[in-house]
mmCIF file of C-alpha atoms and ligand atoms in Angstrom:
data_model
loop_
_atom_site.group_PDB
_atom_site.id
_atom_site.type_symbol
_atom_site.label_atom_id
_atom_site.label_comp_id
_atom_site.label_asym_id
_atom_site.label_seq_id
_atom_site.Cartn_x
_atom_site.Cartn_y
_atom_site.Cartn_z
ATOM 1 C CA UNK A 1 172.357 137.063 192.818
ATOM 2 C CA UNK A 2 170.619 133.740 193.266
ATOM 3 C CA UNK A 3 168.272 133.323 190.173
ATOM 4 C CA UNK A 4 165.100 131.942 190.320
ATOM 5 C CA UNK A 5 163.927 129.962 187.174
ATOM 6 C CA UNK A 6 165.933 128.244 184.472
ATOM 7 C CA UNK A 7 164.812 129.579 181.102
ATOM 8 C CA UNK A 8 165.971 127.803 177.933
ATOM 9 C CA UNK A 9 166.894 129.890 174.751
ATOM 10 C CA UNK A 10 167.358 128.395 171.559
ATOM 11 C CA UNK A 11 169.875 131.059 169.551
ATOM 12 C CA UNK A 12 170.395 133.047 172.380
ATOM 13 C CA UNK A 13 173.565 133.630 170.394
ATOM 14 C CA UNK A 14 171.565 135.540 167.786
ATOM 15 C CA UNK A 15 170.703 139.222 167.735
ATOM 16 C CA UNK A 16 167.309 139.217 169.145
ATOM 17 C CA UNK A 17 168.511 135.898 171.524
ATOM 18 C CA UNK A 18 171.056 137.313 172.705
ATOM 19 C CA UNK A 19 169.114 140.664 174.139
ATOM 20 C CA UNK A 20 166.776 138.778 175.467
ATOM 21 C CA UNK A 21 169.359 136.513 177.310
ATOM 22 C CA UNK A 22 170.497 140.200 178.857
ATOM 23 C CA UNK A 23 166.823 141.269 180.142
ATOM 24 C CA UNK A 24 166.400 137.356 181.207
ATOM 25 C CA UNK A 25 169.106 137.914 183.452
ATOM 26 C CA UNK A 26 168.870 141.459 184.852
ATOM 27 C CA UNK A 27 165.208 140.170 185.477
ATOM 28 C CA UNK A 28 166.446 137.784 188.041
ATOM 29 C CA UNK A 29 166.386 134.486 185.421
ATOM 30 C CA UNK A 30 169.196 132.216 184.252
ATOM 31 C CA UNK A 31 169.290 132.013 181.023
ATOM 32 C CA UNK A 32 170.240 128.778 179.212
ATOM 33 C CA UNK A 33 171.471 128.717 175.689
ATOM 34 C CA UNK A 34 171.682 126.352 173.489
ATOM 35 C CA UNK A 35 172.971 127.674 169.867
ATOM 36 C CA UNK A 36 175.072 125.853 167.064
ATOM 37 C CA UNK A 37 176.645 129.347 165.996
ATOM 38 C CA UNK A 38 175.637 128.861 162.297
ATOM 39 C CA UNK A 39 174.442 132.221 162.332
ATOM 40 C CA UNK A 40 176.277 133.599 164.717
ATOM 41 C CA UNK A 41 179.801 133.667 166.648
ATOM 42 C CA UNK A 42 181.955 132.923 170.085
ATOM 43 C CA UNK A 43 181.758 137.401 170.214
ATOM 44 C CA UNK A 44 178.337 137.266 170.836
ATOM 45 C CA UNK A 45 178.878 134.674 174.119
ATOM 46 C CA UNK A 46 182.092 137.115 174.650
ATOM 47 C CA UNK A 47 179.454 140.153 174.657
ATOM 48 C CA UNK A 48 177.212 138.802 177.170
ATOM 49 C CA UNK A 49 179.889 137.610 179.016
ATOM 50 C CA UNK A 50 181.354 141.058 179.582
ATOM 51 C CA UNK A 51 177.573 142.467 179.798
ATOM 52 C CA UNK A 52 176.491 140.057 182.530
ATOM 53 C CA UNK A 53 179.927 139.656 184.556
ATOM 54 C CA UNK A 54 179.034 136.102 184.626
ATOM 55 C CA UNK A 55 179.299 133.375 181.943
ATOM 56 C CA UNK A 56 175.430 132.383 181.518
ATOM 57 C CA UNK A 57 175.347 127.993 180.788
ATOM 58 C CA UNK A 58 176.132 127.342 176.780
ATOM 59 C CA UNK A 59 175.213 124.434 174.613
ATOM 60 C CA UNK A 60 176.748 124.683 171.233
ATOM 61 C CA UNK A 61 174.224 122.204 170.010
ATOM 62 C CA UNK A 62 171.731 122.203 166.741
ATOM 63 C CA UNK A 63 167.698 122.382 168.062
ATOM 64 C CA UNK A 64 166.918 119.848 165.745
ATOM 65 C CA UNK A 65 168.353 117.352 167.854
ATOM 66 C CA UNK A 66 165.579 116.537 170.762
ATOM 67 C CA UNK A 67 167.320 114.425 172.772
ATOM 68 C CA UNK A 68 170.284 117.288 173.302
ATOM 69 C CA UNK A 69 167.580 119.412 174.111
ATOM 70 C CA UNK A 70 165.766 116.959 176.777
ATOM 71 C CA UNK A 71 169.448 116.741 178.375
ATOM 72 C CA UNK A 72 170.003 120.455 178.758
ATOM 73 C CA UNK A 73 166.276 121.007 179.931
ATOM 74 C CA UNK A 74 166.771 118.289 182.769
ATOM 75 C CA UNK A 75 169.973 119.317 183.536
ATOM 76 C CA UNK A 76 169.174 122.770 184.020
ATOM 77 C CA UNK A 77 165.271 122.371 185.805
ATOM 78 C CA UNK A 78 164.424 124.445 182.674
ATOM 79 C CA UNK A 79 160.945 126.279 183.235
ATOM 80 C CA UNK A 80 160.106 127.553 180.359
ATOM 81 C CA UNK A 81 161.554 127.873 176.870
ATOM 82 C CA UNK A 82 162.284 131.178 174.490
ATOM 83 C CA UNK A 83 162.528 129.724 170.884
ATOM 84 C CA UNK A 84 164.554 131.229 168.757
ATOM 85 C CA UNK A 85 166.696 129.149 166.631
ATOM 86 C CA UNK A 86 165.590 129.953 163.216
ATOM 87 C CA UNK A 87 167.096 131.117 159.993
ATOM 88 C CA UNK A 88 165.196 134.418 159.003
ATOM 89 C CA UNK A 89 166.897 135.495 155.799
ATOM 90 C CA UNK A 90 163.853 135.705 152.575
ATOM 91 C CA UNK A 91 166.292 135.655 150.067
ATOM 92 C CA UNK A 92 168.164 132.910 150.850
ATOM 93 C CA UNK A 93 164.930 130.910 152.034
ATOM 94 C CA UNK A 94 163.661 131.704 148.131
ATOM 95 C CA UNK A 95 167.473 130.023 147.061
ATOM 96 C CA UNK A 96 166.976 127.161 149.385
ATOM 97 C CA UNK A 97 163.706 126.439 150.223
ATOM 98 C CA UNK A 98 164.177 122.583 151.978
ATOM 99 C CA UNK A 99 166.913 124.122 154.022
ATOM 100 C CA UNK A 100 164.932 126.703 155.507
ATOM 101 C CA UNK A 101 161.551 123.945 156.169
ATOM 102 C CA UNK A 102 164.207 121.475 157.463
ATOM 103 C CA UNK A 103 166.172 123.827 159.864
ATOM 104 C CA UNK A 104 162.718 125.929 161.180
ATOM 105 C CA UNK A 105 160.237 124.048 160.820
ATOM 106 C CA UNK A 106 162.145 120.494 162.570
ATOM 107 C CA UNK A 107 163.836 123.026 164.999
ATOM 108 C CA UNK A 108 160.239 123.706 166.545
ATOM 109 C CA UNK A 109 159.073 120.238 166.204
ATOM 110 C CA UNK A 110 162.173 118.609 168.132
ATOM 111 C CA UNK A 111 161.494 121.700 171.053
ATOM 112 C CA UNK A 112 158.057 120.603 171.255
ATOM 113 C CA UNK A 113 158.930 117.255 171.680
ATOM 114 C CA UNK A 114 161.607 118.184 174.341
ATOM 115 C CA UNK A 115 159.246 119.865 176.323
ATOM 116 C CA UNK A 116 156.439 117.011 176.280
ATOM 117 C CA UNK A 117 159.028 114.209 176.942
ATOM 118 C CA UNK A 118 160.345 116.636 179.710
ATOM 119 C CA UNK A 119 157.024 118.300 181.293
ATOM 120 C CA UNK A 120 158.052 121.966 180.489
ATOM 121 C CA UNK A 121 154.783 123.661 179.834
ATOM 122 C CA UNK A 122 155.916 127.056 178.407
ATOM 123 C CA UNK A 123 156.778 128.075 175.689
ATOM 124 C CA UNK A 124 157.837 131.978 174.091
ATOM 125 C CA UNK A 125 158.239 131.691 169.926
ATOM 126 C CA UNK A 126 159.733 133.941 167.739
ATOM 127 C CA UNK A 127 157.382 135.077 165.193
ATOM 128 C CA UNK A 128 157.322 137.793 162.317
ATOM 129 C CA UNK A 129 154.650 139.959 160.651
ATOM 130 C CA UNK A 130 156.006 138.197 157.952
ATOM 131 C CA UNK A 131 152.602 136.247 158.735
ATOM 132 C CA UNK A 132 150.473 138.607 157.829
ATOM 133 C CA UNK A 133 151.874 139.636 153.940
ATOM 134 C CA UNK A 134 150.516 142.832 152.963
ATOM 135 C CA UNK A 135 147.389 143.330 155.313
ATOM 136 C CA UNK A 136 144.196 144.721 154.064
ATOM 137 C CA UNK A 137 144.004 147.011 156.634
ATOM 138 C CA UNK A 138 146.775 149.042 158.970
ATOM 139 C CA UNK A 139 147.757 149.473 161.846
ATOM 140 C CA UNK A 140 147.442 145.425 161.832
ATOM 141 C CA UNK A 141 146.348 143.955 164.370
ATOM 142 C CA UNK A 142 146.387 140.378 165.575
ATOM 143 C CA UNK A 143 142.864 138.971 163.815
ATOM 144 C CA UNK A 144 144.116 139.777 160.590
ATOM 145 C CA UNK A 145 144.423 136.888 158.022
ATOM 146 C CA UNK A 146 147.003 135.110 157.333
ATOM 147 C CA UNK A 147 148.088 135.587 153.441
ATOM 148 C CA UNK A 148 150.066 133.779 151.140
ATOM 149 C CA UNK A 149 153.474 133.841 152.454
ATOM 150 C CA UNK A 150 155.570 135.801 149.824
ATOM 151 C CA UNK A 151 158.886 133.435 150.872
ATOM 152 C CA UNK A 152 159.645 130.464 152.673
ATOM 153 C CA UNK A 153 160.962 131.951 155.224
ATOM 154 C CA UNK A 154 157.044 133.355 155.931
ATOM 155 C CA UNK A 155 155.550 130.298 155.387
ATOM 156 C CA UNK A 156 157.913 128.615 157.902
ATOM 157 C CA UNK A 157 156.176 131.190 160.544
ATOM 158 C CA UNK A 158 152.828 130.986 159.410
ATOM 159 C CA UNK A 159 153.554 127.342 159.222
ATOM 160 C CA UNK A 160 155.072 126.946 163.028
ATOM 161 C CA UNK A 161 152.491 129.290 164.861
ATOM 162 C CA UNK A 162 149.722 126.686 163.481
ATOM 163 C CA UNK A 163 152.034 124.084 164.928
ATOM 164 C CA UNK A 164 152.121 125.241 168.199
ATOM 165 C CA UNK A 165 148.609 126.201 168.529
ATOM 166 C CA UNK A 166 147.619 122.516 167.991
ATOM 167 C CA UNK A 167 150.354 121.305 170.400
ATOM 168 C CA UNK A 168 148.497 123.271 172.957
ATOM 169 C CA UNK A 169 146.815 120.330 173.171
ATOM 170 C CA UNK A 170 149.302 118.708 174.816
ATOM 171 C CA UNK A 171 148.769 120.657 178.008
ATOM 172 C CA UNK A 172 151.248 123.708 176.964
ATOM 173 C CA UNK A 173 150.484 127.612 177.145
ATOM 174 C CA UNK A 174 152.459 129.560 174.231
ATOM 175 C CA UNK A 175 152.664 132.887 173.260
ATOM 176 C CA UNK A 176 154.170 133.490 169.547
ATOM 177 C CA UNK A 177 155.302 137.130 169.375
ATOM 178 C CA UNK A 178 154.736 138.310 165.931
ATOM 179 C CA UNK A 179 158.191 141.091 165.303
ATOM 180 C CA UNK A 180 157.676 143.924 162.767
ATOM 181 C CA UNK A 181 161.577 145.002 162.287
ATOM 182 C CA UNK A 182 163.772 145.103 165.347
ATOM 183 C CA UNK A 183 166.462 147.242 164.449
ATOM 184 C CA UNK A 184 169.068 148.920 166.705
ATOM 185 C CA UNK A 185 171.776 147.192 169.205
ATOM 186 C CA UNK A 186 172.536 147.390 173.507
ATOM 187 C CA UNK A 187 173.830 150.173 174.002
ATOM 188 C CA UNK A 188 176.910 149.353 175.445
ATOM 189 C CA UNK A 189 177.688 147.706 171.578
ATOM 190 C CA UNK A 190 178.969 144.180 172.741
ATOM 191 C CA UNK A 191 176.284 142.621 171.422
ATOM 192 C CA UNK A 192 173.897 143.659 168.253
ATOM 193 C CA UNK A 193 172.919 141.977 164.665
ATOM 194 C CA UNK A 194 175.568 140.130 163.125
ATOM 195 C CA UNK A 195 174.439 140.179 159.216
ATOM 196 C CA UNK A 196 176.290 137.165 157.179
ATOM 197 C CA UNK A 197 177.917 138.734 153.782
ATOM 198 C CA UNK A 198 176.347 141.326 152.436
ATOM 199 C CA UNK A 199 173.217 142.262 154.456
ATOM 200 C CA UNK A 200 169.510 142.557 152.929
ATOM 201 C CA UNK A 201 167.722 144.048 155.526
ATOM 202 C CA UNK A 202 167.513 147.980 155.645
ATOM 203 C CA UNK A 203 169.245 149.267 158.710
ATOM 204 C CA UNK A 204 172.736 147.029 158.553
ATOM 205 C CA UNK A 205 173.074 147.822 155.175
ATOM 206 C CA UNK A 206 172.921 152.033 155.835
ATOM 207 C CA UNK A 207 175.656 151.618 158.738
ATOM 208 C CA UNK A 208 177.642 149.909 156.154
ATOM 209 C CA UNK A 209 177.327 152.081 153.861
ATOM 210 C CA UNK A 210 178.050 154.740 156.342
ATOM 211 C CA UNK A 211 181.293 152.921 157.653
ATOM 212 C CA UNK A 212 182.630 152.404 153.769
ATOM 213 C CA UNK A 213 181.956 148.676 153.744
ATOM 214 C CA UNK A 214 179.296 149.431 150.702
ATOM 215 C CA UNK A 215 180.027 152.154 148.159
ATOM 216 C CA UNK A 216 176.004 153.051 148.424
ATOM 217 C CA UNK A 217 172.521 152.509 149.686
ATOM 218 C CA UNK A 218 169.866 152.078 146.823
ATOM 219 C CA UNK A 219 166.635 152.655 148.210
ATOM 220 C CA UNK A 220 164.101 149.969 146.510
ATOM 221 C CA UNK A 221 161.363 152.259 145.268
ATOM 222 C CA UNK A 222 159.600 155.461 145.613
ATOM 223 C CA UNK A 223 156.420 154.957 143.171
ATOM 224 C CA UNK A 224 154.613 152.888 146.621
ATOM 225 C CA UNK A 225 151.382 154.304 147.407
ATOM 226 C CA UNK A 226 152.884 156.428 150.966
ATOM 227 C CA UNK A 227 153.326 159.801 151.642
ATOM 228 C CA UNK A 228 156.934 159.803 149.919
ATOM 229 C CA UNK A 229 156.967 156.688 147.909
ATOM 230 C CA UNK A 230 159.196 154.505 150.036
ATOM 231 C CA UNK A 231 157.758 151.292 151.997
ATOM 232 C CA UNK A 232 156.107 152.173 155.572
ATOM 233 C CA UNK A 233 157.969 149.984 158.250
ATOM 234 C CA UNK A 234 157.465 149.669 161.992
ATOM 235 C CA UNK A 235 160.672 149.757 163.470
ATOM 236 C CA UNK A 236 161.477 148.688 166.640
ATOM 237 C CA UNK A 237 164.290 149.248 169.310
ATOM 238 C CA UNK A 238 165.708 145.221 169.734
ATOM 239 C CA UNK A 239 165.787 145.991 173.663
ATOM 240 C CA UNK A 240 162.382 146.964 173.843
ATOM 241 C CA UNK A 241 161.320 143.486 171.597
ATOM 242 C CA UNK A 242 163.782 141.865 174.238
ATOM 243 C CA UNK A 243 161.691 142.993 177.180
ATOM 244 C CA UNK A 244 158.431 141.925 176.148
ATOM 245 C CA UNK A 245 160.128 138.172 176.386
ATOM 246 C CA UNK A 246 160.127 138.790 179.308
ATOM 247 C CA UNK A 247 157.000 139.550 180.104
ATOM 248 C CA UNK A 248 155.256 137.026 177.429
ATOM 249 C CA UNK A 249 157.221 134.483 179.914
ATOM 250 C CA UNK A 250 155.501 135.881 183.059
ATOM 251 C CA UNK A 251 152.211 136.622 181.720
ATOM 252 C CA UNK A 252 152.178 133.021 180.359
ATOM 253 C CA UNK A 253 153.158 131.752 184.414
ATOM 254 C CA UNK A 254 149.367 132.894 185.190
ATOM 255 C CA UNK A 255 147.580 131.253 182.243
ATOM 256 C CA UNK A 256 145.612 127.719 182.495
ATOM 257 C CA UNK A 257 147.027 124.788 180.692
ATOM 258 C CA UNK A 258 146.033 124.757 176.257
ATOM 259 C CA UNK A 259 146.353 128.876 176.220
ATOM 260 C CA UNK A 260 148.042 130.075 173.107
ATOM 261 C CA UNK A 261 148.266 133.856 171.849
ATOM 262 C CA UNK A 262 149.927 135.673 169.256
ATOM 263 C CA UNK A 263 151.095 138.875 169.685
ATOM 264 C CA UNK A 264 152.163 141.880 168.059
ATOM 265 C CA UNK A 265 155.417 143.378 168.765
ATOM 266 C CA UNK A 266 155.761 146.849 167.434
ATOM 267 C CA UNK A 267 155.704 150.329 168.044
ATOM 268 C CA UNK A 268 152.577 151.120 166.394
ATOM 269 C CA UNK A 269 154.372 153.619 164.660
ATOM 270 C CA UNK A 270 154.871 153.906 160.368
ATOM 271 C CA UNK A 271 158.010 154.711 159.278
ATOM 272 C CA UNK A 272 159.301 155.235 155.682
ATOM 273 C CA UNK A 273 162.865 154.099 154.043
ATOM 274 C CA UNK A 274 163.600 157.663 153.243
ATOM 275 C CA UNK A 275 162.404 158.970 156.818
ATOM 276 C CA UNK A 276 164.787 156.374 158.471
ATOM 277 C CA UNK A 277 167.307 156.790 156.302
ATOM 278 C CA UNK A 278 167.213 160.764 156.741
ATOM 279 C CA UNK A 279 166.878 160.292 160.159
ATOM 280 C CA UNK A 280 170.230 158.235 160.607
ATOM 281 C CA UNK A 281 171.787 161.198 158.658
ATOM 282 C CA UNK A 282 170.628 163.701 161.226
ATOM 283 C CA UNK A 283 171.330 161.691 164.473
ATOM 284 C CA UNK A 284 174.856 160.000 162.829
ATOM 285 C CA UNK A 285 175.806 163.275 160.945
ATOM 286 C CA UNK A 286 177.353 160.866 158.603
ATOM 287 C CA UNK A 287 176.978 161.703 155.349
ATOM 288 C CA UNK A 288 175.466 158.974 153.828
ATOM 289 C CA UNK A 289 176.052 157.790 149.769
ATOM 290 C CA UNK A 290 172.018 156.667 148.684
ATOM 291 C CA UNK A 291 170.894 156.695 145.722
ATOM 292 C CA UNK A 292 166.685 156.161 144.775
ATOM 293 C CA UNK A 293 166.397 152.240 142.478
ATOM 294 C CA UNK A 294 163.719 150.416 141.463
ATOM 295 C CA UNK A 295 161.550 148.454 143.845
ATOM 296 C CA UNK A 296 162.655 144.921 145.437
ATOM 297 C CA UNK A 297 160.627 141.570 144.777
ATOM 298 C CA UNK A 298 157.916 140.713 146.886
ATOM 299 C CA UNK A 299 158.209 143.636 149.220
ATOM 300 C CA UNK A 300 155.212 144.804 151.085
ATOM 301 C CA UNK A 301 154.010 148.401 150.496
ATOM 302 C CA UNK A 302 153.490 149.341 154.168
ATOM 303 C CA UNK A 303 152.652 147.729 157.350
ATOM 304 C CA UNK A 304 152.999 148.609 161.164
ATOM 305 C CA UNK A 305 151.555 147.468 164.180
ATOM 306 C CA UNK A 306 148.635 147.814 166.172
ATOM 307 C CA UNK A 307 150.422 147.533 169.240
ATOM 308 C CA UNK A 308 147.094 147.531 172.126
ATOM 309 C CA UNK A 309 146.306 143.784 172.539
ATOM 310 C CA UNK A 310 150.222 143.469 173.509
ATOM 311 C CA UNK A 311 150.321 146.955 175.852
ATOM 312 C CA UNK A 312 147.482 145.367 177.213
ATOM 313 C CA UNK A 313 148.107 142.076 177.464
ATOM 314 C CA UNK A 314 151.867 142.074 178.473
ATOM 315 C CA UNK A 315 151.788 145.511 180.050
ATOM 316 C CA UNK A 316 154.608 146.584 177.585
ATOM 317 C CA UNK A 317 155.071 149.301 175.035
ATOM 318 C CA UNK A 318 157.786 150.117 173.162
ATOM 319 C CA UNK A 319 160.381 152.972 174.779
ATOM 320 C CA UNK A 320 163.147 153.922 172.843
ATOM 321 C CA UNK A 321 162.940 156.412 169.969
ATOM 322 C CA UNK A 322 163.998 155.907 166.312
ATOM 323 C CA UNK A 323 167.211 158.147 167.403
ATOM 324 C CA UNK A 324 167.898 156.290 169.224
ATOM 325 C CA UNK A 325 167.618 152.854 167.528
ATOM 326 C CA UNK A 326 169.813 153.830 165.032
ATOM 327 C CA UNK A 327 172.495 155.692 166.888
ATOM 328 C CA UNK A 328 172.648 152.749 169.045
ATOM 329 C CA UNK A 329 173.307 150.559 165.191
ATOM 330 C CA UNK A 330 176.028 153.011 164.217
ATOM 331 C CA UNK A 331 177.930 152.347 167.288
ATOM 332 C CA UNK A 332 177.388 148.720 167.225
ATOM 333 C CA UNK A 333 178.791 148.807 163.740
ATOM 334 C CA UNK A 334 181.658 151.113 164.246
ATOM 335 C CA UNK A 335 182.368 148.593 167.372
ATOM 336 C CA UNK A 336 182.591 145.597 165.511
ATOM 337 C CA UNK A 337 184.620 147.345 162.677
ATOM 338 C CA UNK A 338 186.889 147.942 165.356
ATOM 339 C CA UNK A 339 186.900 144.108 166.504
ATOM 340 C CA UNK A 340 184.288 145.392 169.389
HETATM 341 N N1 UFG B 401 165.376 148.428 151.798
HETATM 342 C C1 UFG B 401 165.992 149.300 150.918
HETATM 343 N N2 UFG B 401 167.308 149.101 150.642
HETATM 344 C C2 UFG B 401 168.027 148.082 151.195
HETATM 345 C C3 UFG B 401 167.380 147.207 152.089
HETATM 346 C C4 UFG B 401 166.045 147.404 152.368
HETATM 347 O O1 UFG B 401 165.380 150.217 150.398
HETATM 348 O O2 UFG B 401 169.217 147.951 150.882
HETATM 349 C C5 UFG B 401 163.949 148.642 152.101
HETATM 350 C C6 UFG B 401 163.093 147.480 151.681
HETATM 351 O O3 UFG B 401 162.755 147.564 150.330
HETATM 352 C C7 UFG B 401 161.922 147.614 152.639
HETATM 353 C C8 UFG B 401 162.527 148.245 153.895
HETATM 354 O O4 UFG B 401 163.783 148.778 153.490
HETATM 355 O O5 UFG B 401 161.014 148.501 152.092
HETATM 356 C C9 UFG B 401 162.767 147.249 154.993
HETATM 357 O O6 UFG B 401 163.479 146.145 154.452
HETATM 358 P P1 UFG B 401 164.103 145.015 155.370
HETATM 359 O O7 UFG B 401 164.679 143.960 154.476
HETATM 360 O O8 UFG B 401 164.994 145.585 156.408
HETATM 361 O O9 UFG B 401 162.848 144.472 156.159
HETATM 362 P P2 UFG B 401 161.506 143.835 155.595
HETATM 363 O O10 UFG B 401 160.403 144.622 156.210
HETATM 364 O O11 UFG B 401 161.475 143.676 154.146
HETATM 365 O O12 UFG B 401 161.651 142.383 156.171
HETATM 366 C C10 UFG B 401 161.389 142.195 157.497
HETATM 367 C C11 UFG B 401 162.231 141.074 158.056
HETATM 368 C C12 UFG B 401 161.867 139.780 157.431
HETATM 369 C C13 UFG B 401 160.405 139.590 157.448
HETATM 370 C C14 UFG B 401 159.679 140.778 156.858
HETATM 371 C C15 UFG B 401 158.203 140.700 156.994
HETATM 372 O O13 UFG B 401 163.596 141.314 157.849
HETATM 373 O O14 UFG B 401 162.493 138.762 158.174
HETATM 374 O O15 UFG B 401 160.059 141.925 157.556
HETATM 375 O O16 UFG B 401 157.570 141.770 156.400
HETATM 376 F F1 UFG B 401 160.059 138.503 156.739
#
C-alpha cells in the first residue's frame, strides 16, 4: 500500500503509542517513531513489526533533543505530529519531581520548536483527566476547571496543555486528548502495556496477580462515597483511545490556523475497583487472591467522562466492552509471561 502522509509519533514504542502507530497504519498513514525505549523495549518494535508485516521508520532518539526531531520531520515530509513521549507514573513523579518537569515538560517544548523551525502545523497531545483532579461535578466534561494537580505528573499535563494553547499562536492547530484510564491490549497480544517493576495502576497489577507474579491484589478503599465503596473509574479499551488519534489528526486537517481543543477520551461510563475486578473474575475465570486495604494517597473518589463534545466532534465513541478490555489484558499478560 502506498501511504499517504508521514505522521510523527513520539513513544510510539509505548502502550498507547504503539496502538496508535497500528490504527495510523491500517488507516493508510506511515507512521514515524521516534522513542528512546526508557520506558519501553525492542518487543514492542518486534510487535508491530509482526502486526504490520512491514517495519514502520524508527528513531531511537530522546524528544528533548529538537534538532533530532527537525531531522526526522524533514527527512520523513512529516505532516503532522502525535506526542507522546512522556513519563506518566504519579508515584514516581511525587519521588522525583525535576525528572518528571525536565523529561515532559522539555519533551513538548523541543516538539514545538521542531515543528515551528520545520513548518509542521499539527499537532495530537497526549493528555490525562489527571487535569481535572476530583471534579465538582460528573460525568466531566471539558469546561471543567482545572484543580490543583495532586502529583507532578498532573501538573506536567495541566502545565503542557496551557503550553500548547499559547503556541497556537504560532500558526498551529492542536488537539490535546484528555485519557481517563486506557486499559486492555490488541488483541492479537504482541503489543500491550509494559509496566516497569511492580505496577501501580489497577488493571496490570490484577493480571499479575492472576498469573502468580503478586501473591495479592489489595483494593485501596471501600469507605468512598459510591455505590460499593471503591473509586468510580472510566475505563477505556486502548484501541478505541488509539482510534480517536486518528481522527483528532483528520478532524484537525479541516481546522483554520491558531485552533486548539481539548478533548475527552472516555467511555462515559463509571466503573468501580470491585466491579472491574469482579468482572475480570467472571470473563478470566481465574480465581483471583484480593483482599479489601485502606485507601491510597491522593486518589480521586470517582470520575468518568462526558464523552459528547468528542462523539461529536471526532465522530468517535468508544466500542469495545469492559469484557472485553480485560480479557484482551489477561492474554497480553499470559503472552508476555510466555516471552510473547
Ligand atoms: N487500585 C487498587 N489497587 C491497586 C491499584 C489501583 O485498588 O493495586 C485502585 C486505585 O486506588 C484507583 C483505581 O484502582 O481507585 C484506579 O487506579 P489506577 O492507578 O489504575 O488509575 P488512576 O485512576 O489512579 O490513575 C490514572 C492514571 C494516571 C492519571 C490518573 C488521573 O494512571 O496516570 O488516572 O486520575 F494521573
Amino acid at each position: 500500500m502506498t501511504k499517504s502522509k508521514s505522521i510523527l509519533v513520539t513513544g510510539g514504542a509505548g502502550y498507547i503509542g504503539s496502538h496508535t502507530v497500528v490504527e495510523l497504519y491500517q488507516a493508510g498513514y506511515l507512521p514515524v517513531i521516534v522513542d528512546n525505549l526508557s520506558r519501553s523495549n525492542q518487543s514492542m518494535l518486534d510487535g508491530l513489526h509482526s502486526i504490520l508485516g512491514v517495519h514502520v521508520p524508527f528513531y531511537q532518539a530522546d524528544c528533548c533533543d529538537a534538532q533530532k526531531l527537525v531531522e526526522v520531520i524533514r527527512r520523513h515530509d512529516v505532516a503532522c505530529v502525535m506526542h507522546f513521549a512522556a513519563f506518566k507514573s504519579v508515584n514516581e513523579s511525587v519521588a522525583n519531581p525535576l525528572l518528571y518537569y525536565r523529561n515532559n515538560i522539555d519533551s513538548l517544548v523541543a516538539v514545538l520548536e521542531a515543528m515551528r523551525v520545520t513548518g509542521v502545523s499539527d499537532l495530537v497531545f497526549s493528555s490525562s483527566c489527571t487535569v481535572y483532579g476530583q471534579p465538582d461535578h460528573i460525568p466531566v466534561d471539558e469546561l471543567a476547571p482545572f484543580k490543583r494537580a495532586e502529583s507532578p505528573y498532573g501538573a506536567t499535563k495541566q502545565m503542557s496543555e496551557r503550553i500548547i494553547e499559547d503556541a497556537i499562536q504560532l500558526g498551529l492547530r492542536a488537539i490535546s486528548l484528555r485519557y481517563f484510564n486506557p486499559i486492555g491490549a490488541h488483541p492479537g497480544s504482541l503489543i500491550g502495556e509494559l509496566p516497569i517493576g511492580v505496577p501501580n495502576n489497577l488493571v496490570p497489577y490484577v493480571t499479575q496477580t492472576a498469573i502468580g507474579l503478586r501473591e495479592k491484589l489489595t483494593i485501596f478503599g471501600d469507605d468512598y462515597n459510591t455505590p460499593d465503596g471503591t473509586c468510580v473509574r472510566d475505563f477505556i479499551h486502548v484501541c478505541d483511545v488509539a482510534e480517536a488519534h486518528v481522527k483528532a489528526m483528520e478532524y484537525l486537517q479541516q481546522q483554520p490556523s491558531k485552533h486548539f481543543l481539548a478533548l475527552n477520551l472516555g467511555t462515559g461510563v463509571g466503573v468501580s475497583v470491585k466491579q472491574l475486578v469482579e468482572t475480570f473474575i467472571r470473563v478470566t475465570g481465574v480465581n483471583l487472591n484480593w483482599v479489601m486495604g485502606p485507601r491510597r494517597d491522593g486518589d480521586v473518589e470517582k470520575v468518568y467522562a462526558n464523552p459528547e463534545l468528542s462523539a461529536s466532534v471526532l465522530r468517535w465513541k468508544s466500542s469495545r466492552s469492559l469484557e472485553q478490555s480485560l480479557t484482551d489484558a489477561w492474554s497480553w499478560e499470559k503472552a508476555i509471561r510466555k516471552g510473547i
